[in-house]
XYZ file of C-alpha atoms in Angstrom:
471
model
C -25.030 18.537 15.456
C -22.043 16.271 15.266
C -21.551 12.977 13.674
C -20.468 10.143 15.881
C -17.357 8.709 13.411
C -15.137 10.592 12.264
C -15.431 10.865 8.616
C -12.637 10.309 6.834
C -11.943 10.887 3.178
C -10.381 8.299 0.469
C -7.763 10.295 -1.200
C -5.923 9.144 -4.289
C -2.439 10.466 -5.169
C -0.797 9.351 -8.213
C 3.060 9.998 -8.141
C 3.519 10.343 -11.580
C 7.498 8.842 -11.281
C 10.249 7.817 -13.737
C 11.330 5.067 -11.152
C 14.542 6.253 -11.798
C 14.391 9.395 -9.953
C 14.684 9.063 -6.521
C 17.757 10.302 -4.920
C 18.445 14.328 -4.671
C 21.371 14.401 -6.900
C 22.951 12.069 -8.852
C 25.956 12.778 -11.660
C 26.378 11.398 -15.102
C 28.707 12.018 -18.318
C 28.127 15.180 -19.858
C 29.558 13.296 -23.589
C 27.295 9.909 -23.545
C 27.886 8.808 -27.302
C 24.229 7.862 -27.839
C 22.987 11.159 -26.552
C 23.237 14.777 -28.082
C 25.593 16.948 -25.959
C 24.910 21.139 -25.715
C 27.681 23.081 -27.332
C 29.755 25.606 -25.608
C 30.185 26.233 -21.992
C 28.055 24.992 -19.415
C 26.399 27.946 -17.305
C 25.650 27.209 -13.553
C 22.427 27.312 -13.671
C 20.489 26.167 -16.834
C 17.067 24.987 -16.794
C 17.719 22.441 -20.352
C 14.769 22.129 -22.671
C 14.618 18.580 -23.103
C 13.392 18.601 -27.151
C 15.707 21.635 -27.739
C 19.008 20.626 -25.822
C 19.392 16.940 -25.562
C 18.003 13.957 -27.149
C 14.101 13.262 -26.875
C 13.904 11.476 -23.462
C 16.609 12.263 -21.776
C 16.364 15.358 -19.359
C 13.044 16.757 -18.374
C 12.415 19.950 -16.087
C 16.130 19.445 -15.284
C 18.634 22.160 -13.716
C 22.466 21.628 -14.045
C 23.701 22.818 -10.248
C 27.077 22.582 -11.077
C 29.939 20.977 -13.077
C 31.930 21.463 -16.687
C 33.353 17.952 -17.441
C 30.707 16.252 -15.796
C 27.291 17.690 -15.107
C 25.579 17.402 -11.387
C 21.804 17.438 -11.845
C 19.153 18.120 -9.218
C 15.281 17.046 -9.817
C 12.809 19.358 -9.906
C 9.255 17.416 -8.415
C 5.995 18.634 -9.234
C 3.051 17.727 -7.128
C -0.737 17.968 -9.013
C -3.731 19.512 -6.956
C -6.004 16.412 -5.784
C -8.537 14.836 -7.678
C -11.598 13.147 -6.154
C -12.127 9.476 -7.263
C -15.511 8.346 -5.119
C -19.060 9.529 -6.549
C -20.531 9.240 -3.067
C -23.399 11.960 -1.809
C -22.767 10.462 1.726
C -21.269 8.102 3.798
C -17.851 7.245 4.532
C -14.598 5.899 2.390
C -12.575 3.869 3.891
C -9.259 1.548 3.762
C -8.463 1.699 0.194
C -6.611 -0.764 -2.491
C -5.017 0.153 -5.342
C -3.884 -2.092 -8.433
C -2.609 -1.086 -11.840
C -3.126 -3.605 -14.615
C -1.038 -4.400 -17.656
C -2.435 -1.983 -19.712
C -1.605 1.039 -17.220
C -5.465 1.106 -16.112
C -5.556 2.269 -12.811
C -8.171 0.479 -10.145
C -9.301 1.282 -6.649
C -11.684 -0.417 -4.010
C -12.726 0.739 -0.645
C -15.592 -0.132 1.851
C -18.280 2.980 2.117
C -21.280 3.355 4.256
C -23.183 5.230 1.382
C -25.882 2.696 1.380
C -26.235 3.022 5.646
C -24.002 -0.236 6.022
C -20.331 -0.862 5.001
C -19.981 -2.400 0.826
C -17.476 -2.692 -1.143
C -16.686 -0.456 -3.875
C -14.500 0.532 -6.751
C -13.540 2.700 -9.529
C -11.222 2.671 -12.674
C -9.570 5.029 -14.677
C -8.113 5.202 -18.202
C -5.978 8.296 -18.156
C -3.568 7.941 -14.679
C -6.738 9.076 -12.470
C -7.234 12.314 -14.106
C -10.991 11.094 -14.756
C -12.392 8.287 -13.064
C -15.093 5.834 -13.137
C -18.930 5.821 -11.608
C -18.247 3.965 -8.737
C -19.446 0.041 -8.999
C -20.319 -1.927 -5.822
C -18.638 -5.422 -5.598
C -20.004 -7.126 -3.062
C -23.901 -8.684 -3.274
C -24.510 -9.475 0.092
C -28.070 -8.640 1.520
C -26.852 -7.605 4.743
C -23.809 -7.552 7.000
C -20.782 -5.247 6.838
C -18.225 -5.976 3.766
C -14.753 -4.390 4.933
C -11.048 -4.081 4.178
C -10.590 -4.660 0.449
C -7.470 -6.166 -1.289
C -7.116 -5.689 -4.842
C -5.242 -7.670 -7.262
C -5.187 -7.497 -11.521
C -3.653 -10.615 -13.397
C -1.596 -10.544 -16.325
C -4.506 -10.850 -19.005
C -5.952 -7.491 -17.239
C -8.825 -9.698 -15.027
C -9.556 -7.613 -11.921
C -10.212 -9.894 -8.927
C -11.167 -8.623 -4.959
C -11.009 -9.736 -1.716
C -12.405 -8.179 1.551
C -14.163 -9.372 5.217
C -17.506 -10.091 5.365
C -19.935 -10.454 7.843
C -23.310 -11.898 5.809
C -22.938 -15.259 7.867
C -23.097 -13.152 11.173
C -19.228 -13.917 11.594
C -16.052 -12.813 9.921
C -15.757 -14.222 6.531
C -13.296 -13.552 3.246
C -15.335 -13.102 0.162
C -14.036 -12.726 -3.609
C -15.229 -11.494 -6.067
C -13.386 -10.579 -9.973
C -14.845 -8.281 -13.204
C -13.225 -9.612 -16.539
C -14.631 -6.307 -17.947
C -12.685 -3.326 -15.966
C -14.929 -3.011 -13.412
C -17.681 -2.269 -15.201
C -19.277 -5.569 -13.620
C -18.395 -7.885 -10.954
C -19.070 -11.697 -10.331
C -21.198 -13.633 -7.694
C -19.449 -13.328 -4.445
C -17.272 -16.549 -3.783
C -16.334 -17.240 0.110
C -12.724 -18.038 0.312
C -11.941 -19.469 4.206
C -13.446 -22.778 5.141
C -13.684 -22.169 8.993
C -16.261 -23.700 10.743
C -16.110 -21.566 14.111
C -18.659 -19.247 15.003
C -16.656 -17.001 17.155
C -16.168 -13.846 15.061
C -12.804 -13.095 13.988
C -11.299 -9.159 14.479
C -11.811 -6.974 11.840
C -9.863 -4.387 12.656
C -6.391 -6.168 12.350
C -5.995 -5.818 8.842
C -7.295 -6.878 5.439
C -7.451 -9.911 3.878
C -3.824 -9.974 1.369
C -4.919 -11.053 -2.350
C -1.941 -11.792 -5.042
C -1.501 -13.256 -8.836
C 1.139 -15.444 -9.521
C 3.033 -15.382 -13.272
C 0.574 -18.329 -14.036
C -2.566 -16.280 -13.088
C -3.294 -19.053 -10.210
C -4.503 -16.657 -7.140
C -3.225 -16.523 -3.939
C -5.032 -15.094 -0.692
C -3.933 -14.993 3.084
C -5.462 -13.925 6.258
C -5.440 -13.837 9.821
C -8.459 -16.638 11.550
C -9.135 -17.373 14.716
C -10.516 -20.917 13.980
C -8.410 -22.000 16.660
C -10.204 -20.754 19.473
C -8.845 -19.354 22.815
C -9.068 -15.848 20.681
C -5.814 -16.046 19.405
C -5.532 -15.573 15.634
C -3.459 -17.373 13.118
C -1.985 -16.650 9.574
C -4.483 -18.691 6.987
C -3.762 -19.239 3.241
C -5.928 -20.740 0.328
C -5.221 -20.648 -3.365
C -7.578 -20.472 -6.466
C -6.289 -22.319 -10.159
C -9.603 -21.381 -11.820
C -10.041 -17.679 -11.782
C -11.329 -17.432 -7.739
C -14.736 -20.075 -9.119
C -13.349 -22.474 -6.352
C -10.942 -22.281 -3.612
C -8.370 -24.768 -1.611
C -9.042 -25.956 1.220
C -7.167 -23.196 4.362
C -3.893 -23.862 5.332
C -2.167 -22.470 8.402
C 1.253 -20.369 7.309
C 2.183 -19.912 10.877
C 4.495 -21.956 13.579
C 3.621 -19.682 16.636
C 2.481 -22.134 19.711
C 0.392 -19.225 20.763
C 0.068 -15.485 20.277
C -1.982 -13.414 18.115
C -0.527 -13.490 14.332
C -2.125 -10.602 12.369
C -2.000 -8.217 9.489
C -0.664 -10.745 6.521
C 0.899 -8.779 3.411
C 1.283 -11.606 0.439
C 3.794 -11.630 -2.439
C 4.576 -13.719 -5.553
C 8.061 -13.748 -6.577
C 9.442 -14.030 -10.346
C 9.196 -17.664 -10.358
C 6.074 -18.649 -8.183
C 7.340 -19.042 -4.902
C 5.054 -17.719 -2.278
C 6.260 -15.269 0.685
C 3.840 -14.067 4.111
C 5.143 -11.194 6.407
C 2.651 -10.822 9.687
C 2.915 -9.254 13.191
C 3.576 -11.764 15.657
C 2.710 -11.588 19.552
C 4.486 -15.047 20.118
C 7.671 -13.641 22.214
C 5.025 -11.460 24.278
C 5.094 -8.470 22.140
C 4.911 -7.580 18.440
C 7.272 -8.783 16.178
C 7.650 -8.996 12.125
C 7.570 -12.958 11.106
C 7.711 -14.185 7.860
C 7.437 -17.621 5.896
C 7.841 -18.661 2.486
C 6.529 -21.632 0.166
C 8.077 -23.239 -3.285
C 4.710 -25.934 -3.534
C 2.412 -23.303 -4.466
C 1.230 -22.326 -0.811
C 0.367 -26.308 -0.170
C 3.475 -26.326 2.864
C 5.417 -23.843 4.558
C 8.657 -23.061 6.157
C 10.077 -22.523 9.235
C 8.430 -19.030 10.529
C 11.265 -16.366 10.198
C 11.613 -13.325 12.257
C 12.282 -9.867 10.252
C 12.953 -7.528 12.416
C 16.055 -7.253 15.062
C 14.313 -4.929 17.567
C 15.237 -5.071 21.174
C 12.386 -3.644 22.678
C 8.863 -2.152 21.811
C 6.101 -3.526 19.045
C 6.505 -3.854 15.684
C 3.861 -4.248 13.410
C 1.631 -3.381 10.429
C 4.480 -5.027 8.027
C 4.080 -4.417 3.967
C 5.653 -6.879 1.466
C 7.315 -6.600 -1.820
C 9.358 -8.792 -4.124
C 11.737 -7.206 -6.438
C 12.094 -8.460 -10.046
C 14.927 -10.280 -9.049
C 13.411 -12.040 -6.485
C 14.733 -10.065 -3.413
C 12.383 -9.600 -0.661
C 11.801 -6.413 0.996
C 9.454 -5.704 4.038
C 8.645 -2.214 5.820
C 6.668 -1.657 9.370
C 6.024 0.547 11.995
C 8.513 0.075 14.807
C 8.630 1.348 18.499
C 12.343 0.596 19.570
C 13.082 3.906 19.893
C 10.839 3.946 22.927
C 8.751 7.547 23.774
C 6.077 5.421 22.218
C 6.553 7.177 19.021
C 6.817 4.224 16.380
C 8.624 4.789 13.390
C 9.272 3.135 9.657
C 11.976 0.841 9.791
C 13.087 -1.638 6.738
C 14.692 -5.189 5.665
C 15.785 -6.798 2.722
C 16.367 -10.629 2.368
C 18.254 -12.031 -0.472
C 18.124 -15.679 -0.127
C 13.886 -15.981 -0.313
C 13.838 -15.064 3.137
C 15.834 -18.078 5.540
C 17.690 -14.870 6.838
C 16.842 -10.593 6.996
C 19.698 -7.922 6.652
C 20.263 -5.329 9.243
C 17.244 -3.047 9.799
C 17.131 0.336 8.291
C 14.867 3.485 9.466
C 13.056 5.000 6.432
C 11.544 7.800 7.647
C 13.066 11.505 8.733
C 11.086 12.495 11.004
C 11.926 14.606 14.569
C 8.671 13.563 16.237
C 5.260 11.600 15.962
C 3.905 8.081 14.999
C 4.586 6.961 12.044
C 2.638 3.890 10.308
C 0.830 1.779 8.277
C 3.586 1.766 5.276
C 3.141 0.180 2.245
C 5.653 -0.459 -0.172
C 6.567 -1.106 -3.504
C 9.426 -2.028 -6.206
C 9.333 -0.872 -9.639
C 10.458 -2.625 -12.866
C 14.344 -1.294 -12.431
C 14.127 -2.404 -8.476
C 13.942 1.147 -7.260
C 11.632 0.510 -3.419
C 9.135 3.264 -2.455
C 7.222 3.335 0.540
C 4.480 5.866 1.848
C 2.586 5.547 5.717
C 0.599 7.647 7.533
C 3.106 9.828 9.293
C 2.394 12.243 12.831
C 5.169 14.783 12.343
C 3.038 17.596 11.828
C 0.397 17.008 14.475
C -2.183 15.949 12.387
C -2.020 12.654 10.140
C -0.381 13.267 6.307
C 1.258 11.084 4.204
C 4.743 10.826 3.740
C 7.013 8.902 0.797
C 10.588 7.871 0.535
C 12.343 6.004 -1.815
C 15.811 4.409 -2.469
C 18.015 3.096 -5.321
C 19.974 0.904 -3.490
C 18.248 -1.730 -1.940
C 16.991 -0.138 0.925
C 20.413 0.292 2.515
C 19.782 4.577 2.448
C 16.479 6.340 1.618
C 15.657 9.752 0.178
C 14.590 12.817 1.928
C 10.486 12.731 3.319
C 8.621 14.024 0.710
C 4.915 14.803 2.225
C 2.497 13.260 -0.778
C -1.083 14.734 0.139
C -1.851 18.315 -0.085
C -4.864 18.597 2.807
C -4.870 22.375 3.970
C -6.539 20.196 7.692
C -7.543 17.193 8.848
C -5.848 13.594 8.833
C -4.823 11.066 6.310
C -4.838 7.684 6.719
C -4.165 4.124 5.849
C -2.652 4.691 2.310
C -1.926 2.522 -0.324
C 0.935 1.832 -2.865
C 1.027 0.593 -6.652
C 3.455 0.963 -9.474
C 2.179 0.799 -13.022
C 3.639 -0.867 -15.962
C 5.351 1.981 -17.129
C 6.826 2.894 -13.906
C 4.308 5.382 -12.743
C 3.447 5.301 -8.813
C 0.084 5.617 -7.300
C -1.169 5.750 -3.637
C -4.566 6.270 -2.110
C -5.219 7.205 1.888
C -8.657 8.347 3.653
C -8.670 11.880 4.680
C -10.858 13.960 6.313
C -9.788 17.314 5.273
C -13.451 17.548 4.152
C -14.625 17.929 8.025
C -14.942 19.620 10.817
C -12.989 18.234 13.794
C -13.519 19.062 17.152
C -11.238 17.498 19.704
C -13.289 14.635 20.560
C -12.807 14.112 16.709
C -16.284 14.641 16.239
C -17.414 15.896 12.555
C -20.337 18.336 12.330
C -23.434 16.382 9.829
C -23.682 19.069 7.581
C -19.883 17.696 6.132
C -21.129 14.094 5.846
C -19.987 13.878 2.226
C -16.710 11.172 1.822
C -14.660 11.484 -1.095
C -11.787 10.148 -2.720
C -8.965 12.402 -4.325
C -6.476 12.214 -6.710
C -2.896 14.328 -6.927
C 0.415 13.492 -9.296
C 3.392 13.792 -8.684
C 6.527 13.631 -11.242
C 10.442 13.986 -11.187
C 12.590 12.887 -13.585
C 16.607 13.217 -14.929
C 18.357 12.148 -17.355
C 21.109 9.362 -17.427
């Protein structure tokens, strides 16, 4: 006997990353003055012991390639088996959030169907997912489905949720925060004010939840209050810890169109920025807006991408520490209906977007749903879903530059079958990445994507990944 869904799995990589290792090679000064030096000749090829051969913190599982004067070093990355995260006996895991607070404590939420209807759930843990936590629902509703969670931590470590909810028999954003880890959450707060009754789509991506340097929250979403079924870009704003919320205000200009799929970022000094997949010109395009009043106006609606042709959408958003925006998408211009990662960088809070930049390598397949991150020295990674190998995996890539050139693919889960989907990116305080994805290696897949009932278990995994090299 088969079950109807396909059950997917919420897996959990952490990529264990010095954020400065990222490109294949890179060169430095053999003789740095503040840094012991080897004696005698350099062989061509030396694995160096980092304690033994150079000062503490320097080199770690690094091999010199090449080079006498100066010394060409290549990384060596190590990927960790998987680690399951969710305690589920049943059910599915699905659409995950990650968050790392200050203290390097590593959070996830997802919706699951243990309980016969979609809740919201999440898990911590204290030693970069080796171990997790029980897993803790959020939500309290009596009934409905609770979907598509964002996670957020602010700077005193307060853990605070957002997600769709259908209690009131229509698509509503809920909140909920845990000043205690995770180990408890609060009465469910609803964030949107809508009055319409039409339900809104769930399926065009989660609410956006975001912390500014002042702890004020920040939430956006897409609401079709509007009627005629389009959807717009909504935004409300919490000053007292998500007890109360503003009153929604629209963050798109469009006269018509669908507007889905926010991402929402806080710069360095408050100012508010909204990516979103626009159908205004008649087909999908990356928009983008920004506000300096603390989300109360907005500008001028932006586009992102310079595509000629074909959709682009699913956009993720990130803001450097220097206040440079970066955005990533899936992108069909290069037609065969294949869609691809593509990339763009804006430097002046986002009145104009450089040239756009592919990001991933591959020959063949869809590639999607990215999501993207900057670390503390402005090094970008991004992971998606990726198609290259027939079945779904997830793929990373990162640059040092800006975005203008990105790494080699590196594939990030280890499933021996099955697909991975929908991941999700953090970076922790001390520059360590993490990303979570459903995957349903646990199943059995027929070609109707059918999973036999005996595999109903969902879990969540957990792999690391580390590279590092001295400079």
């Amino acid at each position: 006997m088969t079950h109807e869904t396909l059950r997917f799995v919420l897996l959990l990589t952490l990529l264990a990353a010095m954020l400065t290792a990222c490109t294949t090679t890179r060169t430095f000064p053999a003789e740095p003055h503040d840094r012991a030096t080897p004696t005698g000749a350099i062989p061509s090829s030396y694995l160096w012991d980092s304690d033994a051969d150079l000062a503490s913190d320097t080199f770690y599982n690094t091999r010199v390639v090449s080079g006498t004067g100066r010394v060409t070093l290549a990384q060596i990355p190590v990927w960790s088996p998987n680690v399951r995260v969710d305690d589920a006996p049943s059910g599915k895991q699905w659409s995950p959030s990650l968050a790392v607070g200050p203290d390097g404590t590593l959070y996830a939420a997802w919706h699951d169907d243990r309980n016969g209807n979609y809740d919201i759930y999440a898990a911590h843990s204290r030693d970069g997912g080796a171990t997790w936590s029980v897993s803790v629902r959020v939500n309290d509703a009596p009934s409905g489905s609770q979907l598509l969670p964002s996670l957020a931590v602010g700077p005193d470590g307060t853990l605070y949720a957002a997600w769709k909810d259908t209690r009131n028999r229509h698509t509503d954003v809920y909140f909920a925060r845990s000043t205690d880890g995770g180990v408890t959450w609060s009465a469910n707060v609803r964030i949107d004010d809508a009055l319409s009754e039409v339900p809104s789509l769930v399926e065009g991506g989660k609410p956006s939840l975001a912390v500014g340097p002042d702890g004020t929250l920040y939430a956006a979403w897409h609401d079709d209050r509007n009627g005629n079924l389009d959807q717009d870009i909504y935004f409300a704003r919490s000053t007292d810890g998500g007890v109360t919320w503003s009153a929604s205000i629209r963050v798109d200009d469009a006269p018509s169109g669908d507007q889905l799929y926010s991402s929402l970022a806080v710069g360095p000094d408050g100012t508010l920025y909204v990516v979103w997949h626009d159908f205004r010109n008649n087909t999908f395009d990356i928009y983008s807006a920004r506000s300096s009043d603390g989300g109360a106006t907005w500008s001028v609606n932006v586009r992102v991408d310079d595509a000629l042709s074909g959709d682009q959408r699913f956009p993720s958003l990130a803001v450097g520490p220097d206040g440079t925006l970066y955005a990533a998408w899936a992108d069909e211009r290069n037609d065969n209906f294949d869609l691809s990662i593509y990339f763009a960088r804006s430097t002046n809070g986002g009145a104009t977007w450089s040239t756009n930049v592919r990001v991933d390598d591959a020959p063949s397949g869809d590639q999607w749903y990215p999501s993207l991150a900057v670390g503390p020295d402005g090094t970008l990674y991004a992971v998606w879903q990726d198609g290259r190998i027939n079945n779904d995996g997830i793929y990373s890539a990162c640059s040092r530059d800006g975005g203008a050139t990105w790494s080699a693919n590196v594939r990030v889960d280890d499933a021996p079958s099955g697909d991975q989907w929908y991941p999700s990116l953090a970076v922790g305080p001390d520059g360590t990445l993490y990303a979570a994805w459903n995957d349903s290696r646990n199943c059995d897949r027929d070609i109707s994507h059918n999973c036999d009932i005996i595999y109903a278990n969902r879990d969540i995994y957990a792999a690391q990944y580390s590279e590092r090299y001295g400079r």
